[in-house]
Coordinates of C-alpha atoms in Angstrom, one line a residue:
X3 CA -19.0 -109.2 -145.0
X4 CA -16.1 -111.5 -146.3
X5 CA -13.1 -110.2 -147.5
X6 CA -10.2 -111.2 -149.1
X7 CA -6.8 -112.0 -147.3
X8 CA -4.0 -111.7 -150.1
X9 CA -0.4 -112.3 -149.5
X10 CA 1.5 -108.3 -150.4
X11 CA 3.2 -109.1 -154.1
X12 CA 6.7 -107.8 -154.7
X13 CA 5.6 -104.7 -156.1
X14 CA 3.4 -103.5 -153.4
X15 CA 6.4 -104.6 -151.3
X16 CA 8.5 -101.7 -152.6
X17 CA 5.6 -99.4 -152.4
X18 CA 5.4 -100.3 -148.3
X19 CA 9.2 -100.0 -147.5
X20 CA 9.8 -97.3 -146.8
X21 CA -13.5 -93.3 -135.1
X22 CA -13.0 -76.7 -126.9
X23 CA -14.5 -75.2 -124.8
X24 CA -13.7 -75.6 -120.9
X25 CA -15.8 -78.7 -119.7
X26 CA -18.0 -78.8 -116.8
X27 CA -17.4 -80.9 -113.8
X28 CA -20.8 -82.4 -112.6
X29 CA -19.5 -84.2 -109.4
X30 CA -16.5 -84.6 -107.3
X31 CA -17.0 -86.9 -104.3
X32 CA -15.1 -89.9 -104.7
X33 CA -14.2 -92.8 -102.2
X34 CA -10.2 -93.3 -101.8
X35 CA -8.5 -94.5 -104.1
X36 CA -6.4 -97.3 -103.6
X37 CA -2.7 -97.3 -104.6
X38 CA -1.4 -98.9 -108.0
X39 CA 1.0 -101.6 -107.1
X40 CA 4.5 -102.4 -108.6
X41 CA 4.6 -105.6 -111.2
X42 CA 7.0 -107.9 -109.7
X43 CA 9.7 -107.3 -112.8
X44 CA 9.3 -103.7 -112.6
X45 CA 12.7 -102.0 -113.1
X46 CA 14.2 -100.6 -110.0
X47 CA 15.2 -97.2 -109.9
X48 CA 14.9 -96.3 -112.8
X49 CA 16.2 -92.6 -113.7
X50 CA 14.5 -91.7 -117.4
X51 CA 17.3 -89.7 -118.4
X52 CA 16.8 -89.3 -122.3
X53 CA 19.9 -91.2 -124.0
X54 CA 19.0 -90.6 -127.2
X55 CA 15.8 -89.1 -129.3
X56 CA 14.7 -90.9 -132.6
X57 CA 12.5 -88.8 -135.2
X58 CA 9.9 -91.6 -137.4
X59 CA 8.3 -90.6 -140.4
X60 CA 4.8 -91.2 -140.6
X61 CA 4.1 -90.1 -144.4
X62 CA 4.7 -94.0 -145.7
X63 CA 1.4 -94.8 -143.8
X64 CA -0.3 -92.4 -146.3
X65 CA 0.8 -92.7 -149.5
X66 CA -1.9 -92.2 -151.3
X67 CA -3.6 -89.6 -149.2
X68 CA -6.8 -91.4 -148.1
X69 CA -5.9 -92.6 -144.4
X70 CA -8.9 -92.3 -142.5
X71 CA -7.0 -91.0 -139.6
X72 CA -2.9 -90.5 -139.5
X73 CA -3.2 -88.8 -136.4
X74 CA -4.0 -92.2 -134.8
X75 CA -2.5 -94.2 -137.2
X76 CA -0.3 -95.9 -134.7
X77 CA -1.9 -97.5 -131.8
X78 CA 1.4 -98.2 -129.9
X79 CA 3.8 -100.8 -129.4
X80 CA 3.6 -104.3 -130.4
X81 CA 6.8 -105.1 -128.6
X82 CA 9.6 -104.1 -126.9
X83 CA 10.9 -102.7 -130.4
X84 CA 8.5 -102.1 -132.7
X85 CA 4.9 -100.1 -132.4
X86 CA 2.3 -101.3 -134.5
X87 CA 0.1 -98.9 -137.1
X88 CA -2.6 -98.9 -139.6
X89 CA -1.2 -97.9 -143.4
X90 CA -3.8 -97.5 -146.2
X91 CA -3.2 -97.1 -150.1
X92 CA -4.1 -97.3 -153.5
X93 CA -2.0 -100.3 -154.8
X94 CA -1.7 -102.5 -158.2
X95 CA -2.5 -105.4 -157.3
X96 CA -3.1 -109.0 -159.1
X97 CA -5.9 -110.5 -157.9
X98 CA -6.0 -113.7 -156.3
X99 CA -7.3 -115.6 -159.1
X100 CA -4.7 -115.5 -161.5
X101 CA -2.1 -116.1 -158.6
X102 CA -3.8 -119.7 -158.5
X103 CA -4.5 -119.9 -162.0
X104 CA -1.3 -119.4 -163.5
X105 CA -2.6 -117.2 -165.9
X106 CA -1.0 -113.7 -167.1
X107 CA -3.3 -110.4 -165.7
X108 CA -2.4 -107.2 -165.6
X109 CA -3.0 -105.8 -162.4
X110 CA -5.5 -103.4 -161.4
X111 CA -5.7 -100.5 -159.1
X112 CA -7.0 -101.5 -155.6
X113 CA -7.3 -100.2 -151.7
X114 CA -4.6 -102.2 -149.4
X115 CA -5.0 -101.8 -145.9
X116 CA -1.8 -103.0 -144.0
X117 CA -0.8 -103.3 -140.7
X118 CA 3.1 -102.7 -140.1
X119 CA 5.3 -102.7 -137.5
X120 CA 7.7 -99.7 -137.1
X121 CA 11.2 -99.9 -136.0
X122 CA 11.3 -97.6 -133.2
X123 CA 14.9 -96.5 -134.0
X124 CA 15.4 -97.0 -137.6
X125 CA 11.5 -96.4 -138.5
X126 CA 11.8 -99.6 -140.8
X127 CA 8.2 -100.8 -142.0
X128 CA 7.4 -104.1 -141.3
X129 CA 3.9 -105.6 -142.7
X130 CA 2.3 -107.8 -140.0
X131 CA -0.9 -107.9 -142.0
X132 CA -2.3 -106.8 -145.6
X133 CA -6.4 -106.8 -146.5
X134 CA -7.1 -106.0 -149.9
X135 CA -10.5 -104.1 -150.8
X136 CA -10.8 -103.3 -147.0
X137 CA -11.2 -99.8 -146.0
X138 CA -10.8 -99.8 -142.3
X139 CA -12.9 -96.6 -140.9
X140 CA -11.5 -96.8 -137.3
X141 CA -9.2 -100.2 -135.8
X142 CA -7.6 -101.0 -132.5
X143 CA -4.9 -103.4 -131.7
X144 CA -4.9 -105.5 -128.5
X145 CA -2.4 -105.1 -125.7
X146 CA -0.6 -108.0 -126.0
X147 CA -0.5 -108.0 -129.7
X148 CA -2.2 -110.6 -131.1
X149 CA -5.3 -109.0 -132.2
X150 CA -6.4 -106.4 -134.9
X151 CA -9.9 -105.1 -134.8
X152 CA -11.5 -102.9 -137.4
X153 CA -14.9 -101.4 -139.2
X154 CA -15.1 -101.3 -142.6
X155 CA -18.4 -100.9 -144.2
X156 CA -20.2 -100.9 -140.8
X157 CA -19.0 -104.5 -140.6
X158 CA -16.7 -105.2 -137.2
X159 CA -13.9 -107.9 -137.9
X160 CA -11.2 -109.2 -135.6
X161 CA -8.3 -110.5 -137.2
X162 CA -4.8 -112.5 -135.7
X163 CA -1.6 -110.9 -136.4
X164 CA -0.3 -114.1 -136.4
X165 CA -1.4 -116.0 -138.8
X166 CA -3.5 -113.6 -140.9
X167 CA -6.4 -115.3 -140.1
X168 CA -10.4 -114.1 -139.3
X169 CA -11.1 -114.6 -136.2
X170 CA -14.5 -113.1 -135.8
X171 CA -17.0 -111.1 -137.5
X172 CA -20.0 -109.4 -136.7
X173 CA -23.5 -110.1 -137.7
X174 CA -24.9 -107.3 -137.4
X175 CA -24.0 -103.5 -138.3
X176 CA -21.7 -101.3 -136.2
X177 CA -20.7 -97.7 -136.0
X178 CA -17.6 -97.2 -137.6
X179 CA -16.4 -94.5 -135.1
X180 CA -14.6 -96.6 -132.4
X181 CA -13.8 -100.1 -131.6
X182 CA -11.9 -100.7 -128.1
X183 CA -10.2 -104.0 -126.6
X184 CA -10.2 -104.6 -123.1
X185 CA -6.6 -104.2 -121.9
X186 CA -6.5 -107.7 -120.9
X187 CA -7.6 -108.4 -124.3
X188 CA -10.4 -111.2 -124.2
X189 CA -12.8 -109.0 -125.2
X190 CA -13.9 -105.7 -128.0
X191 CA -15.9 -103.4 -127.6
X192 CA -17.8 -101.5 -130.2
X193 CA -21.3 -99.5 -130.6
X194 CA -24.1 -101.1 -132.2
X195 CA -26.1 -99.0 -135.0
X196 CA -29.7 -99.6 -135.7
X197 CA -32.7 -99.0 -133.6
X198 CA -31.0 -100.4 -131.0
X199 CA -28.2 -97.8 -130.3
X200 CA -26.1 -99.6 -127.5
X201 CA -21.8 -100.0 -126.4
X202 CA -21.4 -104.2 -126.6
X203 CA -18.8 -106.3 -126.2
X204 CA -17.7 -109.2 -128.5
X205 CA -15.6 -112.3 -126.9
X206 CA -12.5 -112.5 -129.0
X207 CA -12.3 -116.6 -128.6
X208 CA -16.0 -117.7 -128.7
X209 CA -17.6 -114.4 -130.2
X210 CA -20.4 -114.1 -127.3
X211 CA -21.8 -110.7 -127.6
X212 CA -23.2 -109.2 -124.3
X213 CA -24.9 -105.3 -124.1
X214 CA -22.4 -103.1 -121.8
X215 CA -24.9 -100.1 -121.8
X216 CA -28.0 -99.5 -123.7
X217 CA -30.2 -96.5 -124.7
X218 CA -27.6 -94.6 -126.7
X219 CA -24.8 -94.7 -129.0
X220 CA -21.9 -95.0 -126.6
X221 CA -18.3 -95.3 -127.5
X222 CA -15.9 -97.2 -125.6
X223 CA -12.4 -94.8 -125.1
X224 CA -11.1 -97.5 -122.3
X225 CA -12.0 -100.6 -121.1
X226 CA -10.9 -102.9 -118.4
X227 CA -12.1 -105.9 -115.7
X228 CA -13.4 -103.0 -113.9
X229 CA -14.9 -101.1 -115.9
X230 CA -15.2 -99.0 -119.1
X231 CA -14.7 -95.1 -119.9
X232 CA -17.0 -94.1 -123.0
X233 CA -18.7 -91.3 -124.2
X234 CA -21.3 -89.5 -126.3
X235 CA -21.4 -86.9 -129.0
X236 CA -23.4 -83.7 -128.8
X237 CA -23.0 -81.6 -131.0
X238 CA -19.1 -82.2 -131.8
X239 CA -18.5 -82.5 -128.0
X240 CA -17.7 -85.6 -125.9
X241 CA -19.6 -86.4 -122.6
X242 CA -17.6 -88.7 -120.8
X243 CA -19.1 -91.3 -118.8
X244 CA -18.5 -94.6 -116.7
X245 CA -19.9 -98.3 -116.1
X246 CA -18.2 -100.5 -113.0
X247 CA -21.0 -102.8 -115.0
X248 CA -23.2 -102.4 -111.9
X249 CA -23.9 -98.9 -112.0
X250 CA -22.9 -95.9 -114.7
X251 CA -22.9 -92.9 -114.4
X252 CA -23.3 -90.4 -117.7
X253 CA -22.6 -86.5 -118.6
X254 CA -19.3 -86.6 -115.7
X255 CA -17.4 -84.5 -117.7
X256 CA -18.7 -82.4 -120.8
X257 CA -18.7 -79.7 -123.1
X258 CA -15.2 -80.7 -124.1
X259 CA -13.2 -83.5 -125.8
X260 CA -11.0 -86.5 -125.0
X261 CA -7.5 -87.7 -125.1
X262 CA -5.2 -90.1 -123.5
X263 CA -7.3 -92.4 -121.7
X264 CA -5.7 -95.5 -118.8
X265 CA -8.3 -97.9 -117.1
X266 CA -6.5 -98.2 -113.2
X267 CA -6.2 -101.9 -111.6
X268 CA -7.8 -100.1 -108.6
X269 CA -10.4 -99.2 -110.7
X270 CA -11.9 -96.2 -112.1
X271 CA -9.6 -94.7 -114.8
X272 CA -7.9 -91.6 -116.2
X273 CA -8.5 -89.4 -118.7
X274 CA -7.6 -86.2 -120.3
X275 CA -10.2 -84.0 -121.1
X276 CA -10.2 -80.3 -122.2
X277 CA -6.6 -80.3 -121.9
X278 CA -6.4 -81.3 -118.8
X279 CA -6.0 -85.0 -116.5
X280 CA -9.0 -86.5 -114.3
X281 CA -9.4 -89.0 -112.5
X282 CA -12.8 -90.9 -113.4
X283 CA -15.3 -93.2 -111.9
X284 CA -19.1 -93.9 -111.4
X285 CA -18.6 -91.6 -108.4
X286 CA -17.5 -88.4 -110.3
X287 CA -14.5 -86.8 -112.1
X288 CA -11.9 -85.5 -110.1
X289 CA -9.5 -82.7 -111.6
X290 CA -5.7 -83.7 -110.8
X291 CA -4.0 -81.5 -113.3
X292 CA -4.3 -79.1 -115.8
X293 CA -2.3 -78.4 -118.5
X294 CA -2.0 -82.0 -118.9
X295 CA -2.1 -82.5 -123.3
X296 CA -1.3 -86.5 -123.1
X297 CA 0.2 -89.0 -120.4
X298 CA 0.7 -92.9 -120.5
X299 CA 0.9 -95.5 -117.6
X300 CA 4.0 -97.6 -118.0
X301 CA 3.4 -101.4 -117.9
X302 CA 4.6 -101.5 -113.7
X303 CA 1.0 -99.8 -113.2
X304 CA 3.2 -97.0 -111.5
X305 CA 5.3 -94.4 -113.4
X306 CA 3.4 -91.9 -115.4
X307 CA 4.7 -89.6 -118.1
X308 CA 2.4 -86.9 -119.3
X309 CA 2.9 -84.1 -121.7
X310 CA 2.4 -80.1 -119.7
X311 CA 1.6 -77.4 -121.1
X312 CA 3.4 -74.2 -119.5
X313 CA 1.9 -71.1 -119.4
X314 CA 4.6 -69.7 -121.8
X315 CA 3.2 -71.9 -124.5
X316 CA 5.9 -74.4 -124.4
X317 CA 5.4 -78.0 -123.8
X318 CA 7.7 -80.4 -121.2
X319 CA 7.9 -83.9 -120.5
X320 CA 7.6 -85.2 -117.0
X321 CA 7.6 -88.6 -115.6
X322 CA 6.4 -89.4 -112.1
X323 CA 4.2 -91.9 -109.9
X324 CA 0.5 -92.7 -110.0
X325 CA 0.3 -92.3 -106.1
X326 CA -3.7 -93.4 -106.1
X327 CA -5.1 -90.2 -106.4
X328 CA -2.3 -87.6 -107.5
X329 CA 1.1 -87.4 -109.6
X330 CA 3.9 -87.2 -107.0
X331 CA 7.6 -87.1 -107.3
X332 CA 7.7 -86.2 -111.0
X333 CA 11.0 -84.7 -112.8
X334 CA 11.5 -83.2 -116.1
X335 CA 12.1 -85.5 -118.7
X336 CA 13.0 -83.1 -121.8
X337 CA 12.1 -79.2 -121.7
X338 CA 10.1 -77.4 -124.1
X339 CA 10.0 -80.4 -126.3
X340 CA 8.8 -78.0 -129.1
X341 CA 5.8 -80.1 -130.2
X342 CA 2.4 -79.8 -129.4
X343 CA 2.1 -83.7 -127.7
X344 CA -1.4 -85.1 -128.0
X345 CA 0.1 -89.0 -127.7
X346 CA 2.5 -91.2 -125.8
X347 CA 3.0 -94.5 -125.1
X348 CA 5.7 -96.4 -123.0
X349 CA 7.1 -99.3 -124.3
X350 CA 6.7 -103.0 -122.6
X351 CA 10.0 -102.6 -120.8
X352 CA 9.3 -99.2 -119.8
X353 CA 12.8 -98.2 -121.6
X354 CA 11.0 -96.3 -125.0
X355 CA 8.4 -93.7 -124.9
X356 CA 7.1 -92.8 -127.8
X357 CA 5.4 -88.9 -128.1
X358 CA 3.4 -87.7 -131.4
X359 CA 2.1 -84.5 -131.9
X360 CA 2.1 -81.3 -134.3
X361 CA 5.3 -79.6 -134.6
X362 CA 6.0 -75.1 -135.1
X363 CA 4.5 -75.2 -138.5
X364 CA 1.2 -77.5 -137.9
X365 CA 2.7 -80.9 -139.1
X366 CA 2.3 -84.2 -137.4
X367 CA 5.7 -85.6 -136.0
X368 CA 6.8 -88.4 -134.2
X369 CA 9.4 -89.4 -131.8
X370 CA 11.1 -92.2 -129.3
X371 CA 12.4 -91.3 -126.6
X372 CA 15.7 -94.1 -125.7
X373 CA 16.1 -94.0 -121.8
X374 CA 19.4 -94.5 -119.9

């Protein structure tokens, strides 16, 4: 499917600035976990005492009121600054033509799909990337921040945020429910639709497509060297499975849905599921807290903040160590945060957090968190 790249006019340039139940456990017998080491430039000591709390507005990403998704419109940071998220719109728009031409056109209402970066402090919109006629169904950015992935009429394309340019595109069609890059980046994966219902993976430089896990229409919620969460849907319900891509295992956790998900270097990952955190691997799921509505892993592999639910209703934010198979030595963050936390992510630099989630009255709201 080719699409049209056009550069955001003036006037579109004002209009910017501003894919329940308890679940069942089917086995717990796991082998030890190893320990997530410290990155070399981790900070030392550091005491995540909240300096300062930023409020964003997320309402410019929606204009128009057709986003696919607000609720995961922002996929997390691009840098130490700025996150990165997904706005759509109804725009007018010139078309590309008479921009060459010369010639005078009026301009005509059209979808724009940009991709901005969002001051973390100010909430300043900044567009890394504008599609015109594209409606993106579900997109992921990669890690490091060169990448943008999306589906848009059950056609995958991978995009640079660079440059603007195409960097690959599917041949064939694709679910559009999820699209996932491996956290090192070199690779997407997506679900395959057809007869041949399978999770695949798509080289981002040489656009090699290999089959991750046949049989059924599995979607990718994590993916690393060592292997990838995913699930299937029954009946509005998540089954949570897991490939070391020599042996998977299916149906580990069900009857419930998913959230925050982190591959671990040691491998297996964590996820939370049904409210609360597991760990997860081809051996089993293993139940390490519950309450637990949404965590991150900072970028040292080690510290882990995570949103709890108390039994009073309210909701806390805690930051601790990944010990290898338990949180220990966590401390209260900020107390009865007052908003129902279903996303974080840690900046780069491990200085930001930033926490999203519905507020008293139902509506979505979204915070930074500045560190001392």
């Amino acid at each position: 499917m080719n699409k049209k790249i056009i550069a955001l006019t003036a006037a579109l340039a004002l209009l910017l600035t501003g894919c329940a139940g308890a679940p069942k456990e089917k086995t717990l017998i796991l082998s030890e976990p190893v320990a997530e080491t410290a990155a070399p430039d981790a900070p030392a000591q550091m005491s995540f005492e909240v300096r300062k709390i930023n409020r964003l507005s997320l309402e410019k990403l929606d204009p128009s009121g057709i986003h696919p998704s607000l609720q995961e419109a922002v996929a997390g940071w691009i840098d130490n600054d700025n996150l990165i998220a997904l706005s759509v719109q109804k725009a007018q728009v010139g078309s590309a033509d008479s921009a060459q031409t010369g010639e005078v056109e009026q301009p005509t209402e059209r979808l724009v799909t940009q991709f901005v970066r969002i001051n973390y402090q100010y909430g300043f919109y900044d567009t890394a990337l504008t599609l015109t006629d594209v409606e993106a169904e579900c997109f992921d950015v990669s890690a490091d921040g060169q990448y943008v992935a999306l589906v848009a009429g059950n056609a995958l394309e991978i995009y640079s945020l660079h440059n603007g340019s195409r960097v690959q595109q599917s041949v064939r069609d694709v679910l559009a429910s999820r699209v996932e890059f491996s956290e090192t980046g070199d690779g997407l994966y997506f679900t395959a639709a057809g007869d041949q219902k399978q999770l695949e993976r798509i080289a981002v430089s040489s656009g090699i497509v290999d089959t991750v896990r046949g049989g059924k229409s599995y979607r990718a919620l994590a993916a690393g060297e060592k292997g990838v969460l995913y699930y299937t849907i029954d009946q509005g319900k998540q089954n949570l499975g897991f490939t070391d891509f020599t042996q998977s295992a299916d149906d580990l956790l069900t009857d419930g849905r998913a959230g925050s998900a982190r591959m671990l270097s040691s491998g297996g990952a964590l996820a939370v599921y049904g409210g609360d955190l597991y760990l997860i691997s081809t051996d089993g799921a293993e139940l390490i807290s519950r309450g637990i509505t949404a965590f991150d892993l900072a970028s040292d592999g080690m510290h882990i903040a995570f949103a709890k639910l108390n039994d009073d209703g309210t909701t806390d934010i805690r930051i601790g160590y990944w010990g290898g198979a338990r949180i220990i030595n966590d401390k209260l963050t900020y107390k009865d945060f007052g908003v129902a936390v279903g996303r974080m992510f840690f900046s780069p630099d491990m200085h930001k957090l930033y926490l999203q989630g519905a507020d008293d009255g139902g509506v979505l709201s979204a915070f930074t968190f500045e560190f001392k």
